[in-house]
JSON list of C-alpha atoms in Angstrom, two decimals:
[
{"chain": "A", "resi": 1, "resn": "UNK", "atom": "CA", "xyz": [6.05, 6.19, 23.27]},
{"chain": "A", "resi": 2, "resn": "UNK", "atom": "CA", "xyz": [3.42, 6.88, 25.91]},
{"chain": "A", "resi": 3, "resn": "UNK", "atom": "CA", "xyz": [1.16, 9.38, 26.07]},
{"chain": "A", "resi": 4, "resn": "UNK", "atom": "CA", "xyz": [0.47, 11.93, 28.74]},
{"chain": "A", "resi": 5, "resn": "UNK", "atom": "CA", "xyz": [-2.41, 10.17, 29.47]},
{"chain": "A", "resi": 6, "resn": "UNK", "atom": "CA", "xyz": [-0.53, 6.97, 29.96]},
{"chain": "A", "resi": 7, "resn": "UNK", "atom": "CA", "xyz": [-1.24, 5.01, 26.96]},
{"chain": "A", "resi": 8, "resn": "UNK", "atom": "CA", "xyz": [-0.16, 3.63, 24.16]},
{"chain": "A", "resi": 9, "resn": "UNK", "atom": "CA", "xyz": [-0.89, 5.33, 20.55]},
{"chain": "A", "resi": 10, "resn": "UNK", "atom": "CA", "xyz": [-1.89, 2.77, 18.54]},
{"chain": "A", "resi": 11, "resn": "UNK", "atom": "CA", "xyz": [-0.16, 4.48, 15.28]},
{"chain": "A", "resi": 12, "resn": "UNK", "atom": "CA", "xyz": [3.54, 3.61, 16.47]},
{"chain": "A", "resi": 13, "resn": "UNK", "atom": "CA", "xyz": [2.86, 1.08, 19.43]},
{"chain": "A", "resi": 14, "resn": "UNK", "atom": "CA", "xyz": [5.70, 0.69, 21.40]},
{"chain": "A", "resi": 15, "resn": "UNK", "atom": "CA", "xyz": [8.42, 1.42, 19.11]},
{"chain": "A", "resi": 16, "resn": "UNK", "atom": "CA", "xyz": [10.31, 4.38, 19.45]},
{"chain": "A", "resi": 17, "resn": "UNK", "atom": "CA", "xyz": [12.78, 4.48, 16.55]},
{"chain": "A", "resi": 18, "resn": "UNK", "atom": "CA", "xyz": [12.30, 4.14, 12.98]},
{"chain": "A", "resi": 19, "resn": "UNK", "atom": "CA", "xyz": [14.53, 3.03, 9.25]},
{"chain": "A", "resi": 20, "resn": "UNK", "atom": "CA", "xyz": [13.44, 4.07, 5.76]},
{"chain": "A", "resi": 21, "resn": "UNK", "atom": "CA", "xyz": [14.52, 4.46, 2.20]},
{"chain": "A", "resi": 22, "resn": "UNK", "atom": "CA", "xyz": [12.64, 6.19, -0.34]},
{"chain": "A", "resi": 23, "resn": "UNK", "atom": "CA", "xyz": [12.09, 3.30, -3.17]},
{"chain": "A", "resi": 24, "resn": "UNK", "atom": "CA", "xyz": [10.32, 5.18, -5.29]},
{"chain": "A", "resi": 25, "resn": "UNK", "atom": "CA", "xyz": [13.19, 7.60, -6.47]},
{"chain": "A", "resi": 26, "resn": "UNK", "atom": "CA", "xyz": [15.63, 4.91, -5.93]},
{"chain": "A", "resi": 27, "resn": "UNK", "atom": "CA", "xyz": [13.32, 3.06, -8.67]},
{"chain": "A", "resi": 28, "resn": "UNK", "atom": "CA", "xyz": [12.78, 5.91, -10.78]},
{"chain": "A", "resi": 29, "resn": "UNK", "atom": "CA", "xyz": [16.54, 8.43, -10.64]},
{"chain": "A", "resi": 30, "resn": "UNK", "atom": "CA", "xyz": [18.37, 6.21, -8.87]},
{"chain": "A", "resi": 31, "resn": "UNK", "atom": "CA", "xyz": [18.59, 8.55, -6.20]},
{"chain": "A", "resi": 32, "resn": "UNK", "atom": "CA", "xyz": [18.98, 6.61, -3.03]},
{"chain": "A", "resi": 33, "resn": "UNK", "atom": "CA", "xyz": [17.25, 8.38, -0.34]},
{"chain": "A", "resi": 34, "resn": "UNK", "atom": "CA", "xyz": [18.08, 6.14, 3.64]},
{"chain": "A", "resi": 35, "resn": "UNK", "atom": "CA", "xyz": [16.22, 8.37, 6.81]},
{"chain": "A", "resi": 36, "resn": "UNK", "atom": "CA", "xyz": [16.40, 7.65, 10.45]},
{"chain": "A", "resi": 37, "resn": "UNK", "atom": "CA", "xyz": [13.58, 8.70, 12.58]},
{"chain": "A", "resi": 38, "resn": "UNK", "atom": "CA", "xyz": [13.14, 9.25, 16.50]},
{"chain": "A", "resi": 39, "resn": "UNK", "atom": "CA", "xyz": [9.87, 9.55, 17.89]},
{"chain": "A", "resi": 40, "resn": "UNK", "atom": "CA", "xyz": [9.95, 12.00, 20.49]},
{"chain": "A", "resi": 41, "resn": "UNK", "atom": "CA", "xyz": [6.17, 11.60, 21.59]},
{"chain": "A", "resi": 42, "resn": "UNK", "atom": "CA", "xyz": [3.19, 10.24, 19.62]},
{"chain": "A", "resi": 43, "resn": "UNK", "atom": "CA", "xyz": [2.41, 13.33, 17.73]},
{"chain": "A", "resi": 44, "resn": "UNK", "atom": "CA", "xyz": [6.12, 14.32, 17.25]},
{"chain": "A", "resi": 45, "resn": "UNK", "atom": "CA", "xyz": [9.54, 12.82, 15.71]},
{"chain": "A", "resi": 46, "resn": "UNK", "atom": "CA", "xyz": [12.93, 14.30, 15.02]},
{"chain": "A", "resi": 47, "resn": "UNK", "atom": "CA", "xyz": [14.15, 12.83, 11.28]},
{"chain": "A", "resi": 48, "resn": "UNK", "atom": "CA", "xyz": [17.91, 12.47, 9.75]},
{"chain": "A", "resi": 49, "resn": "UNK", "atom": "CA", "xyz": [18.31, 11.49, 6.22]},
{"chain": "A", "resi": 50, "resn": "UNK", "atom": "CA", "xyz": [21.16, 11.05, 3.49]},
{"chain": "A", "resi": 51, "resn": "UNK", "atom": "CA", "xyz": [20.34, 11.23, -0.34]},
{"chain": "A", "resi": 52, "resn": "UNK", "atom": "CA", "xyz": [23.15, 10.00, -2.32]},
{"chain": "A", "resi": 53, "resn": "UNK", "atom": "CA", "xyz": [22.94, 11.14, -5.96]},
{"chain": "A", "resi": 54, "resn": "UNK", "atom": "CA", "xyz": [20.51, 13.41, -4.92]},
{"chain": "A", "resi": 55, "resn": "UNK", "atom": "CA", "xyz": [18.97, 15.15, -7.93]},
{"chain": "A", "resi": 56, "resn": "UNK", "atom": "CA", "xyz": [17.17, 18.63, -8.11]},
{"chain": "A", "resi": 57, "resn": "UNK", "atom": "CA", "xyz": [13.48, 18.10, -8.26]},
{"chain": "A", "resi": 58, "resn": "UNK", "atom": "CA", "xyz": [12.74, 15.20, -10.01]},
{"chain": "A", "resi": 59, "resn": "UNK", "atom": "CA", "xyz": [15.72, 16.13, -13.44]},
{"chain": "A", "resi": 60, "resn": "UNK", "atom": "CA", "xyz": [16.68, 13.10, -14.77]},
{"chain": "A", "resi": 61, "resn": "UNK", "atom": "CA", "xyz": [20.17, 12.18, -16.13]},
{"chain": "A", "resi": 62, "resn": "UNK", "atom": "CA", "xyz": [21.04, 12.02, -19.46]},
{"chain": "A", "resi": 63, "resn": "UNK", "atom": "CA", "xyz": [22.17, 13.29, -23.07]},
{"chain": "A", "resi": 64, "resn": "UNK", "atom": "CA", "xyz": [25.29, 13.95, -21.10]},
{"chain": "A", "resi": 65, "resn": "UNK", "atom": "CA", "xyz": [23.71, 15.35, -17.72]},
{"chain": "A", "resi": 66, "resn": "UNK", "atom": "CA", "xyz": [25.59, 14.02, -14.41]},
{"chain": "A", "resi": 67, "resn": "UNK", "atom": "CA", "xyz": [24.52, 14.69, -11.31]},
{"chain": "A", "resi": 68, "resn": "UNK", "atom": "CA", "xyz": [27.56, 14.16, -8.49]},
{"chain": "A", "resi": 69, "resn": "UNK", "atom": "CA", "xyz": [25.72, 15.74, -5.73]},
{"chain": "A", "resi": 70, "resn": "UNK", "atom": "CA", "xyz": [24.87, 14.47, -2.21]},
{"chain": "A", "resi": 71, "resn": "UNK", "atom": "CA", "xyz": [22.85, 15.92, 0.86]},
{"chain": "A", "resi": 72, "resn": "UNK", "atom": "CA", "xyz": [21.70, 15.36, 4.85]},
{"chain": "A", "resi": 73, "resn": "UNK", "atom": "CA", "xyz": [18.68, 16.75, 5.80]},
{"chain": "A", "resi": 74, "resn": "UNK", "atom": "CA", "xyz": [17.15, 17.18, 9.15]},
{"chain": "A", "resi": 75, "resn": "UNK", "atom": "CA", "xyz": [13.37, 17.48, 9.83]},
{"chain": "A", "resi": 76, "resn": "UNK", "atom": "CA", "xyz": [10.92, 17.97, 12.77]},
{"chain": "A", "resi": 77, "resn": "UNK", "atom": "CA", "xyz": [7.48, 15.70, 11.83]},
{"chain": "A", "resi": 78, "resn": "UNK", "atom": "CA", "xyz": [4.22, 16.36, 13.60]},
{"chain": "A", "resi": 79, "resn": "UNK", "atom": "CA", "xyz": [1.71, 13.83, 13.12]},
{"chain": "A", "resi": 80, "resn": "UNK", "atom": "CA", "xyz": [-1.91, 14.64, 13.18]},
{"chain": "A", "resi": 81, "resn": "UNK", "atom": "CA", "xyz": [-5.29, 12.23, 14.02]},
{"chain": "A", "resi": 82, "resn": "UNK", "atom": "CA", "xyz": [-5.68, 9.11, 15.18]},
{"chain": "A", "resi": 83, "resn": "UNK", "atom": "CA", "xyz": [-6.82, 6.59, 13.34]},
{"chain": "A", "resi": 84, "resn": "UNK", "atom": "CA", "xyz": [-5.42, 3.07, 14.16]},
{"chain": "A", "resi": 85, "resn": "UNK", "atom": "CA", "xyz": [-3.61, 2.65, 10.35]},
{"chain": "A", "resi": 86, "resn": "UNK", "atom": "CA", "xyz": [-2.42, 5.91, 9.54]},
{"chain": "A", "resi": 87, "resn": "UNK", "atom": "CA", "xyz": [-1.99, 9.42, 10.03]},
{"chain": "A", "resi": 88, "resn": "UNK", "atom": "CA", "xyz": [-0.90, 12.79, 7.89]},
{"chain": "A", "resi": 89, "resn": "UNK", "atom": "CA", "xyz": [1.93, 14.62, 8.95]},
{"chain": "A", "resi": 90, "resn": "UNK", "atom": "CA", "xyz": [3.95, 18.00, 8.11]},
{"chain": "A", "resi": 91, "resn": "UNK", "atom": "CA", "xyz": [7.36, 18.72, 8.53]},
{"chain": "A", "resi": 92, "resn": "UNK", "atom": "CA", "xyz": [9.78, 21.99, 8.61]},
{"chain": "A", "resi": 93, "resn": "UNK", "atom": "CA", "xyz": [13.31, 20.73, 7.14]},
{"chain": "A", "resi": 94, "resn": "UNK", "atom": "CA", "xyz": [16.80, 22.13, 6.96]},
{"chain": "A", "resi": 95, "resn": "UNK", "atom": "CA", "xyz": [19.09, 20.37, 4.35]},
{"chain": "A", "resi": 96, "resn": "UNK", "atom": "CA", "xyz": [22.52, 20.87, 2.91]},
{"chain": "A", "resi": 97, "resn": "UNK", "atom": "CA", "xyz": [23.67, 19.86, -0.99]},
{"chain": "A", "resi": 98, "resn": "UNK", "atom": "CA", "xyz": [26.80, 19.83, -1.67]},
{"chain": "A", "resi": 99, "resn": "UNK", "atom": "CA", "xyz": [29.00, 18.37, -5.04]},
{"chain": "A", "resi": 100, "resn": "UNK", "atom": "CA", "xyz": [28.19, 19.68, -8.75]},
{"chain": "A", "resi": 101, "resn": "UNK", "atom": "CA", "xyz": [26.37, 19.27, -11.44]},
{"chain": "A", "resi": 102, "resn": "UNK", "atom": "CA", "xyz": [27.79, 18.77, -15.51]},
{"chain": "A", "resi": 103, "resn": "UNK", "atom": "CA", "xyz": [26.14, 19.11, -18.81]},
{"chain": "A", "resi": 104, "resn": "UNK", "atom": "CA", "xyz": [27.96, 19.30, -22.70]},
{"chain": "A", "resi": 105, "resn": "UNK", "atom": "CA", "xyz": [28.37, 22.53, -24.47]},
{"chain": "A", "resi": 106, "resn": "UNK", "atom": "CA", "xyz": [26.99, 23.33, -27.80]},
{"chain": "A", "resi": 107, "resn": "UNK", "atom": "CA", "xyz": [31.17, 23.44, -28.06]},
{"chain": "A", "resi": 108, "resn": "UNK", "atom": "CA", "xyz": [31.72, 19.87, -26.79]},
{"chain": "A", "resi": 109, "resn": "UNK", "atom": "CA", "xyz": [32.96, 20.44, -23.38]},
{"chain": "A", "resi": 110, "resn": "UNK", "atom": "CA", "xyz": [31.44, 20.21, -20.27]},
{"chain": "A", "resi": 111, "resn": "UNK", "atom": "CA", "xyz": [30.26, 22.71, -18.09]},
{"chain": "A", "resi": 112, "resn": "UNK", "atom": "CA", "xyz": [30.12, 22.08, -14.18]},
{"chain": "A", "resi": 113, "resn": "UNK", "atom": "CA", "xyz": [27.84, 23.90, -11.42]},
{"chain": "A", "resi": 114, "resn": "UNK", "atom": "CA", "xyz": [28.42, 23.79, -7.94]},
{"chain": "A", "resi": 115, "resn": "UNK", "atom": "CA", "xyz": [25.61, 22.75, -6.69]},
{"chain": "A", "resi": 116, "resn": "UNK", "atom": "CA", "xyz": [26.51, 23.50, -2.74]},
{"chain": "A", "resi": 117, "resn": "UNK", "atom": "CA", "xyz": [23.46, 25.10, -1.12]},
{"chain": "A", "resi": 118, "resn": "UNK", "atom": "CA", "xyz": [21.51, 25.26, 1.84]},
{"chain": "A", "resi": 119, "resn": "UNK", "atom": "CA", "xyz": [17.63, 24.43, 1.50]},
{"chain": "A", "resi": 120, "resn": "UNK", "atom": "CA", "xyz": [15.25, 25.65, 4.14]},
{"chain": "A", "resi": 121, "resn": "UNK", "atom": "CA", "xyz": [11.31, 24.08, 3.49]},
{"chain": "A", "resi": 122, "resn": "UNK", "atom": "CA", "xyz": [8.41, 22.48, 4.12]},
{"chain": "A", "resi": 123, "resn": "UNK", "atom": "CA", "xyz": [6.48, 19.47, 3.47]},
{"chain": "A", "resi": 124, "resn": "UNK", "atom": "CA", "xyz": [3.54, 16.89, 3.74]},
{"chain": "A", "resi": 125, "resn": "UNK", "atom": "CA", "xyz": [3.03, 13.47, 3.84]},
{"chain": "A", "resi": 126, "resn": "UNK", "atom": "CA", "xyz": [1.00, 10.35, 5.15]},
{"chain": "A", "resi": 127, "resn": "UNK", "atom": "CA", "xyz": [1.83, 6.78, 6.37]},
{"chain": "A", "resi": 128, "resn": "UNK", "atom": "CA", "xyz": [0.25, 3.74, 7.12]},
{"chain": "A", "resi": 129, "resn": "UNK", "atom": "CA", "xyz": [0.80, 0.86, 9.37]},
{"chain": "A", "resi": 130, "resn": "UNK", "atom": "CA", "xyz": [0.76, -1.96, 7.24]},
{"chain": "A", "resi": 131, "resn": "UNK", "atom": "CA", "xyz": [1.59, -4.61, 10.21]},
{"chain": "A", "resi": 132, "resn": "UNK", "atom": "CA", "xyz": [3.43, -5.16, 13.49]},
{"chain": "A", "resi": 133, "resn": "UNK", "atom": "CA", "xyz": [7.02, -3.33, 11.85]},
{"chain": "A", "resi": 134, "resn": "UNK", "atom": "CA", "xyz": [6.55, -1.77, 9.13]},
{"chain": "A", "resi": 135, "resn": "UNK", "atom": "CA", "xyz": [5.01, 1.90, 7.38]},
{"chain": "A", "resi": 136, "resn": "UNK", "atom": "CA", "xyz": [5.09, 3.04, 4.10]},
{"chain": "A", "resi": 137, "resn": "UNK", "atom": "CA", "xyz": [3.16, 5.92, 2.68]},
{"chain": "A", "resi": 138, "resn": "UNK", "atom": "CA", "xyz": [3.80, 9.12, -0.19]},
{"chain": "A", "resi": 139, "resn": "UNK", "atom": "CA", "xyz": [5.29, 12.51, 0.78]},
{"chain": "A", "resi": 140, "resn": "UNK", "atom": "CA", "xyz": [5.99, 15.62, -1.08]},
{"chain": "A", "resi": 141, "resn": "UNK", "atom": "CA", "xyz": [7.72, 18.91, -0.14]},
{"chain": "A", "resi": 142, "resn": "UNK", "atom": "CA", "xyz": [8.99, 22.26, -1.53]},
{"chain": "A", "resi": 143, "resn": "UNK", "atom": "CA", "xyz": [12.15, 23.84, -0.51]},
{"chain": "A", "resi": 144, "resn": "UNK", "atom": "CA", "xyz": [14.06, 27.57, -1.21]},
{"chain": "A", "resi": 145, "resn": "UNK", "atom": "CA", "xyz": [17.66, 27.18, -2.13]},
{"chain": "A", "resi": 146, "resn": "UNK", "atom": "CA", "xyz": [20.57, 29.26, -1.30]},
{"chain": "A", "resi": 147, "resn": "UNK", "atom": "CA", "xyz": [23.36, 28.71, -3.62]},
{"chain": "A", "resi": 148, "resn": "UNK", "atom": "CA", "xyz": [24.67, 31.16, -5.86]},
{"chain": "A", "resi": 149, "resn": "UNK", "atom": "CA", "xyz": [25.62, 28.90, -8.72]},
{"chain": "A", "resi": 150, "resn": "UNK", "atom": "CA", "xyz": [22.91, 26.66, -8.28]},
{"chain": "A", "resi": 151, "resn": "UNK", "atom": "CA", "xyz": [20.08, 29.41, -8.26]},
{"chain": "A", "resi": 152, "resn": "UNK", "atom": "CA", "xyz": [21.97, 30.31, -11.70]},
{"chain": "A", "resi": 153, "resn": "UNK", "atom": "CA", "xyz": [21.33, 27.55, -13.39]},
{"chain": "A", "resi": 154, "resn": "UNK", "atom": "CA", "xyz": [18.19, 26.00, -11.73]},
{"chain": "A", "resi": 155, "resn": "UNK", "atom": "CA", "xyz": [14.97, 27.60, -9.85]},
{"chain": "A", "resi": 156, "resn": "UNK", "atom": "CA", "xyz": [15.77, 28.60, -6.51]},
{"chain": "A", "resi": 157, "resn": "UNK", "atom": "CA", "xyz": [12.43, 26.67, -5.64]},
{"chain": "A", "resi": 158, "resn": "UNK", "atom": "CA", "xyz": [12.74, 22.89, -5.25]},
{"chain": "A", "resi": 159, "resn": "UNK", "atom": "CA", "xyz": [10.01, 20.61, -5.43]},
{"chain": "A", "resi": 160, "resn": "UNK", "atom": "CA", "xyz": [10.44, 16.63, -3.97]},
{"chain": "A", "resi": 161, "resn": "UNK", "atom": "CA", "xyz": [8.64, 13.79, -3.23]},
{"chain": "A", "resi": 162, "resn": "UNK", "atom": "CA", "xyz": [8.75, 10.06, -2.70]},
{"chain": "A", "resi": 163, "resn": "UNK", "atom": "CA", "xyz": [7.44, 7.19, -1.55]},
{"chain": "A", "resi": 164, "resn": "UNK", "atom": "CA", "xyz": [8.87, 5.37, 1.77]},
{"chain": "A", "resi": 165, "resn": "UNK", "atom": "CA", "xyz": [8.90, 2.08, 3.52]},
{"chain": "A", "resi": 166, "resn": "UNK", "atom": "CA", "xyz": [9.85, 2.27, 6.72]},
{"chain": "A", "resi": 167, "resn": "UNK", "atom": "CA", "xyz": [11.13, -0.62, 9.46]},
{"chain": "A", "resi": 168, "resn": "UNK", "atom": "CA", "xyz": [10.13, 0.16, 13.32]},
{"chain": "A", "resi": 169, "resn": "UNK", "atom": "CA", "xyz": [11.72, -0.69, 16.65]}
]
């Protein structure tokens, strides 16, 4: 990506595109979290990701608890300072859950929630440039839900976070 000025940023160098996984919640839910990101100039990129298994918040499974829910998300990233190993960044995202959600009764059956909803939010982040290909850094965000079942049983108010490595070409 060049600059207006004609130059290279030294944060993303010549590369232009970049893959990443979240390993932290792929360690810790086994949520697994797999984003594409285009850089559209060196202070803004256009993101895609999938999250398969993709949990609300950071609720673990369990004592009968199944999550069978899966989501895309699209975000805009704008990347602030320039320091030659990392920068901060914040992001506006749209995403979309869809699949449901079961627990046990007191009874001994199962309850399901569809957990279908569409997530507007916001979040913040920071990455370093660790060598010639690859960035990894932590990132947190909060998002408002709107599901009807899913507000029901859960807070309409959705905090995430993570901790990415990326590869860059």
């Amino acid at each position: 990506v060049i600059s207006s000025s004609g130059t290279r940023n030294p944060n993303i160098g010549t590369f232009e595109n970049e893959f990443k996984v979240n390993f932290m919640n792929l360690i810790l839910l086994g949520s697994f979290e797999m984003g594409y990101e285009r850089y559209l100039s060196e202070s803004h990129s256009l993101e895609f990701q999938v999250l398969a298994n993709d949990r609300f918040g950071f609720n673990s499974e369990g004592k009968g608890k199944t999550y069978k829910t899966n989501s895309a998300m699209t975000a805009l990233n704008f990347y602030f300072g320039n320091k030659p190993n990392g920068r901060f960044h914040m992001y506006p995202f749209a995403k979309i859950r869809f699949g449901e959600f079961e627990e046990p009764t007191n009874s001994g059956g199962i309850t399901t929630t569809d957990m279908t909803a569409f997530i507007l939010g916001a979040g913040f982040g920071y990455k370093w440039e660790v060598s010639r290909h690859f960035a990894f850094g932590p990132y947190a965000s909060v998002g408002r839900g709107f599901g009807e079942a899913a507000n029901a049983r859960f807070s309409p108010v959705e905090l995430n976070g993570g901790f990415s490595l990326g590869y860059r070409f």
